[in-house]
Short mmCIF file of C-alpha atoms in Angstrom, two decimals:
data_model
loop_
_atom_site.label_atom_id
_atom_site.label_comp_id
_atom_site.label_asym_id
_atom_site.label_seq_id
_atom_site.Cartn_x
_atom_site.Cartn_y
_atom_site.Cartn_z
CA GLN A 1 13.34 1.40 5.20
CA SER A 2 12.35 2.68 8.57
CA ALA A 3 10.58 5.28 8.79
CA LEU A 4 12.15 6.73 11.73
CA THR A 5 16.02 7.37 11.50
CA GLN A 6 18.62 5.97 14.44
CA PRO A 7 22.06 5.57 14.41
CA PRO A 8 23.16 2.38 13.69
CA SER A 9 25.77 2.09 16.85
CA ALA A 10 26.62 4.27 20.19
CA SER A 11 29.42 3.64 22.26
CA GLY A 12 30.97 4.53 26.04
CA THR A 13 32.98 3.57 28.65
CA PRO A 14 31.35 2.45 31.95
CA GLY A 15 30.04 5.39 34.04
CA GLN A 16 30.26 8.14 30.92
CA ARG A 17 26.83 9.51 29.46
CA VAL A 18 25.52 8.34 25.71
CA THR A 19 22.85 9.77 24.02
CA PHE A 20 21.32 8.86 20.19
CA SER A 21 18.56 10.44 18.41
CA CYS A 22 15.03 9.25 16.71
CA SER A 23 14.20 11.42 13.42
CA GLY A 24 11.01 11.02 12.10
CA SER A 25 8.61 13.80 10.45
CA ASN A 26 5.68 15.69 11.52
CA SER A 27 2.99 12.39 10.69
CA ASN A 28 4.42 10.38 13.61
CA ILE A 29 6.99 11.99 16.39
CA GLY A 30 6.47 15.73 15.19
CA SER A 31 2.27 14.67 16.23
CA ASN A 32 2.79 11.57 18.84
CA PRO A 33 4.32 10.49 21.69
CA VAL A 34 7.32 8.56 21.43
CA SER A 35 8.41 5.15 23.43
CA TRP A 36 11.73 3.49 23.42
CA TYR A 37 12.62 -0.45 24.13
CA GLN A 38 15.47 -2.18 25.17
CA GLN A 39 16.35 -5.42 23.52
CA LEU A 40 19.33 -7.57 25.14
CA PRO A 41 20.79 -10.42 23.04
CA GLY A 42 18.16 -13.23 22.59
CA ALA A 43 15.61 -11.11 24.22
CA ALA A 44 12.03 -9.89 23.35
CA PRO A 45 11.75 -5.76 23.71
CA LYS A 46 11.21 -4.45 26.83
CA LEU A 47 9.57 -0.74 27.57
CA LEU A 48 12.37 1.76 28.76
CA ILE A 49 10.83 4.85 28.25
CA PHE A 50 6.70 6.47 27.38
CA GLY A 51 5.11 9.03 26.31
CA ASN A 52 8.46 10.77 25.30
CA ASN A 53 10.13 10.98 28.64
CA GLN A 54 8.31 8.74 31.17
CA ARG A 55 10.24 5.61 32.84
CA PRO A 56 8.11 2.63 33.49
CA SER A 57 8.23 1.65 37.24
CA GLY A 58 11.32 -0.53 37.82
CA VAL A 59 13.26 1.38 35.03
CA PRO A 60 16.68 3.28 36.23
CA ASP A 61 16.74 6.67 36.25
CA ARG A 62 19.77 6.39 34.49
CA PHE A 63 17.80 6.06 31.64
CA SER A 64 15.83 9.52 30.09
CA GLY A 65 14.00 10.35 27.02
CA SER A 66 13.29 13.56 25.23
CA LYS A 67 11.72 14.83 21.99
CA SER A 68 11.66 18.13 20.11
CA ASP A 69 9.67 18.69 17.29
CA THR A 70 10.26 15.79 14.90
CA SER A 71 13.09 14.45 16.47
CA ALA A 72 13.69 12.42 19.93
CA SER A 73 16.78 11.31 21.91
CA LEU A 74 17.26 8.93 24.58
CA ALA A 75 20.46 9.30 27.19
CA ILE A 76 22.03 6.86 29.29
CA SER A 77 23.68 8.22 32.26
CA GLY A 78 26.49 6.27 34.08
CA LEU A 79 26.78 3.74 31.32
CA GLN A 80 26.83 0.21 32.64
CA SER A 81 28.01 -3.04 31.18
CA GLU A 82 24.06 -4.62 31.35
CA ASP A 83 23.14 -1.36 28.98
CA GLU A 84 24.85 -3.62 26.09
CA ALA A 85 21.62 -4.09 24.02
CA ASP A 86 19.73 -2.95 20.99
CA TYR A 87 17.16 0.67 21.49
CA TYR A 88 14.28 1.30 19.18
CA CYS A 89 12.21 4.44 19.05
CA ALA A 90 8.86 3.99 17.97
CA ALA A 91 5.71 6.11 17.40
CA TRP A 92 2.32 6.44 15.52
CA ASP A 93 2.28 7.53 12.24
CA GLY A 94 -1.06 9.13 11.17
CA SER A 95 -0.44 9.36 7.43
CA LEU A 96 0.64 5.88 7.20
CA ASN A 97 -1.99 4.88 9.92
CA SER A 98 0.07 2.62 11.65
CA TYR A 99 3.18 2.19 14.27
CA VAL A 100 6.79 2.91 13.35
CA PHE A 101 9.91 1.64 14.84
CA GLY A 102 13.13 3.09 14.47
CA SER A 103 16.17 1.14 12.90
CA GLY A 104 17.57 0.63 15.78
CA THR A 105 21.10 1.59 17.98
CA LYS A 106 23.03 -0.64 19.32
CA VAL A 107 24.84 0.57 22.20
CA THR A 108 28.14 -0.92 23.35
CA VAL A 109 30.05 -0.67 26.46
CA LEU A 110 33.87 -0.57 26.14
CA GLN B 1 4.75 -11.17 35.41
CA VAL B 2 3.69 -12.88 32.32
CA HIS B 3 0.77 -11.20 30.39
CA LEU B 4 1.56 -12.51 26.99
CA VAL B 5 2.12 -16.33 25.66
CA GLN B 6 3.00 -17.60 22.34
CA SER B 7 3.05 -20.82 20.63
CA GLY B 8 6.18 -22.26 19.45
CA VAL B 9 8.32 -22.56 16.58
CA GLU B 10 7.07 -23.08 13.31
CA VAL B 11 9.23 -24.28 10.36
CA LYS B 12 7.05 -23.80 6.94
CA LYS B 13 7.37 -23.94 3.48
CA PRO B 14 7.52 -20.96 0.45
CA GLY B 15 3.90 -20.68 -0.37
CA SER B 16 2.27 -22.15 2.64
CA SER B 17 0.31 -20.45 5.73
CA VAL B 18 1.57 -19.97 9.39
CA LYS B 19 -1.32 -19.23 12.12
CA VAL B 20 0.59 -18.21 15.48
CA SER B 21 -1.25 -17.82 18.32
CA CYS B 22 -1.01 -15.56 21.67
CA LYS B 23 -2.71 -16.51 25.03
CA ALA B 24 -3.51 -13.43 27.29
CA SER B 25 -4.94 -13.00 30.75
CA GLU B 26 -8.56 -12.26 30.69
CA TYR B 27 -7.85 -8.72 31.66
CA THR B 28 -5.08 -7.98 29.23
CA PHE B 29 -7.53 -9.66 26.63
CA ARG B 30 -10.23 -7.39 27.05
CA ASN B 31 -8.97 -4.14 28.20
CA TYR B 32 -5.72 -4.09 25.90
CA TYR B 33 -4.72 -3.62 22.34
CA ILE B 34 -2.94 -6.30 20.93
CA HIS B 35 -0.14 -6.01 18.37
CA TRP B 36 2.22 -7.89 16.33
CA VAL B 37 5.54 -7.20 15.36
CA ARG B 38 8.04 -8.94 13.44
CA GLN B 39 12.00 -9.19 13.64
CA ALA B 40 13.96 -11.37 10.84
CA PRO B 41 17.06 -12.41 11.61
CA GLY B 42 20.13 -9.46 12.70
CA GLN B 43 17.48 -7.01 11.63
CA GLY B 44 15.19 -4.57 13.45
CA LEU B 45 11.44 -4.35 14.42
CA GLU B 46 8.83 -4.47 11.82
CA TYR B 47 5.06 -3.26 12.63
CA MET B 48 2.22 -5.97 11.21
CA GLY B 49 -0.93 -4.90 12.96
CA ILE B 50 -3.31 -4.54 15.84
CA ILE B 51 -6.66 -6.48 17.16
CA ASN B 52 -8.57 -4.15 19.53
CA PRO B 53 -10.95 -4.82 22.43
CA ALA B 54 -14.06 -4.68 20.25
CA GLY B 55 -12.11 -7.25 17.71
CA GLY B 56 -11.70 -4.65 15.23
CA THR B 57 -8.53 -5.03 13.07
CA ASN B 58 -5.88 -2.73 11.21
CA TYR B 59 -2.64 -3.82 9.39
CA ALA B 60 0.52 -2.08 8.23
CA GLN B 61 0.34 -1.44 4.62
CA ASN B 62 3.30 -3.73 3.98
CA PHE B 63 1.17 -7.00 5.23
CA GLN B 64 -2.38 -6.07 3.92
CA GLY B 65 -3.83 -8.96 2.02
CA ARG B 66 -1.18 -11.23 3.12
CA VAL B 67 -2.02 -11.08 7.04
CA THR B 68 -5.29 -11.58 9.10
CA VAL B 69 -5.29 -11.30 12.75
CA THR B 70 -7.97 -12.98 14.80
CA ARG B 71 -9.27 -13.70 18.12
CA ASP B 72 -11.16 -16.56 20.50
CA THR B 73 -12.51 -14.76 22.82
CA SER B 74 -13.52 -18.16 24.96
CA THR B 75 -9.54 -18.76 25.35
CA SER B 76 -8.60 -15.24 25.70
CA THR B 77 -6.34 -15.81 22.36
CA VAL B 78 -5.50 -13.75 19.75
CA PHE B 79 -3.93 -15.31 16.43
CA MET B 80 -1.86 -14.08 13.53
CA GLU B 81 -1.84 -15.81 10.48
CA LEU B 82 0.19 -14.89 7.29
CA ARG B 83 -0.02 -16.69 4.25
CA SER B 84 2.09 -16.79 0.98
CA LEU B 85 4.73 -17.36 3.13
CA ARG B 86 8.46 -16.19 1.54
CA SER B 87 12.02 -16.90 2.67
CA ASP B 88 11.97 -13.31 3.98
CA ASP B 89 9.08 -13.68 6.37
CA THR B 90 11.55 -15.99 8.14
CA ALA B 91 11.46 -13.63 11.58
CA VAL B 92 10.69 -14.20 14.96
CA TYR B 93 7.26 -13.15 15.55
CA TYR B 94 5.89 -10.75 18.45
CA CYS B 95 2.66 -9.61 20.33
CA ALA B 96 2.72 -7.13 22.66
CA ARG B 97 0.42 -4.89 24.58
CA GLU B 98 -1.13 -1.63 24.43
CA MET B 99 -3.06 -0.13 26.89
CA THR B 100 -5.99 1.33 25.10
CA PRO B 101 -5.23 3.99 23.86
CA THR B 102 -1.77 5.05 25.27
CA GLN B 103 0.26 4.73 22.37
CA TYR B 104 3.06 2.36 23.91
CA PHE B 105 3.93 -1.76 24.15
CA ASP B 106 3.92 -1.92 27.95
CA SER B 107 4.56 -5.87 27.66
CA TRP B 108 5.87 -8.37 24.88
CA SER B 109 5.83 -11.98 24.60
CA GLN B 110 9.04 -14.26 24.41
CA GLY B 111 8.25 -14.73 20.44
CA THR B 112 8.01 -17.20 18.01
CA LEU B 113 10.59 -18.05 15.59
CA VAL B 114 8.83 -18.96 11.92
CA THR B 115 11.24 -20.38 9.49
CA VAL B 116 10.34 -20.38 5.88
CA SER B 117 12.54 -22.83 3.97
CA SER B 118 11.77 -25.28 0.90
#
């Protein structure tokens, strides 16, 4: 059972905006920055968002992150077929003294 | 740009051990934390542990007593050994790096599939 809770799936048509959440607690999201990772089928995870809302160089600005209290969200605007992937949130957990990941959200482009 | 390269596929018997390597560039080895994360087939990511540039380690509670992360400074290689393997340890094992201390993994290796089967 993951320490961070994500919806198992999200979907949208090309061009739509899709948003999904990552829910945690005071010991992780509530007190530490959140990062997001994109995992394309058969590939290793790739950093998408760090520091709650910062995009690494090369990540399209269609991807955006936010955080409020003990929850975070990832939004994909202008959804494209290549965005079909699994998305994971992560944060340091001060109580567990360990990083924790979300359960993952599978994004489908209809 | 490839920062981390792992060793190849492993097939192990239940009860045995596996040691996976993760070779880094010298710069990465000296300046980054190296983490280990695994992913069972069809499942999500599970955090295992970390080794820092000074050689200190920390392990997730689920793996304490069964995992050891070490390093070889002469080859800039980090190793993850998992003991007393069970069938549910079948997974892809990844190493990932974190610039100290930024709290995110900016580069991941290609992963190593470890299959545990009798």
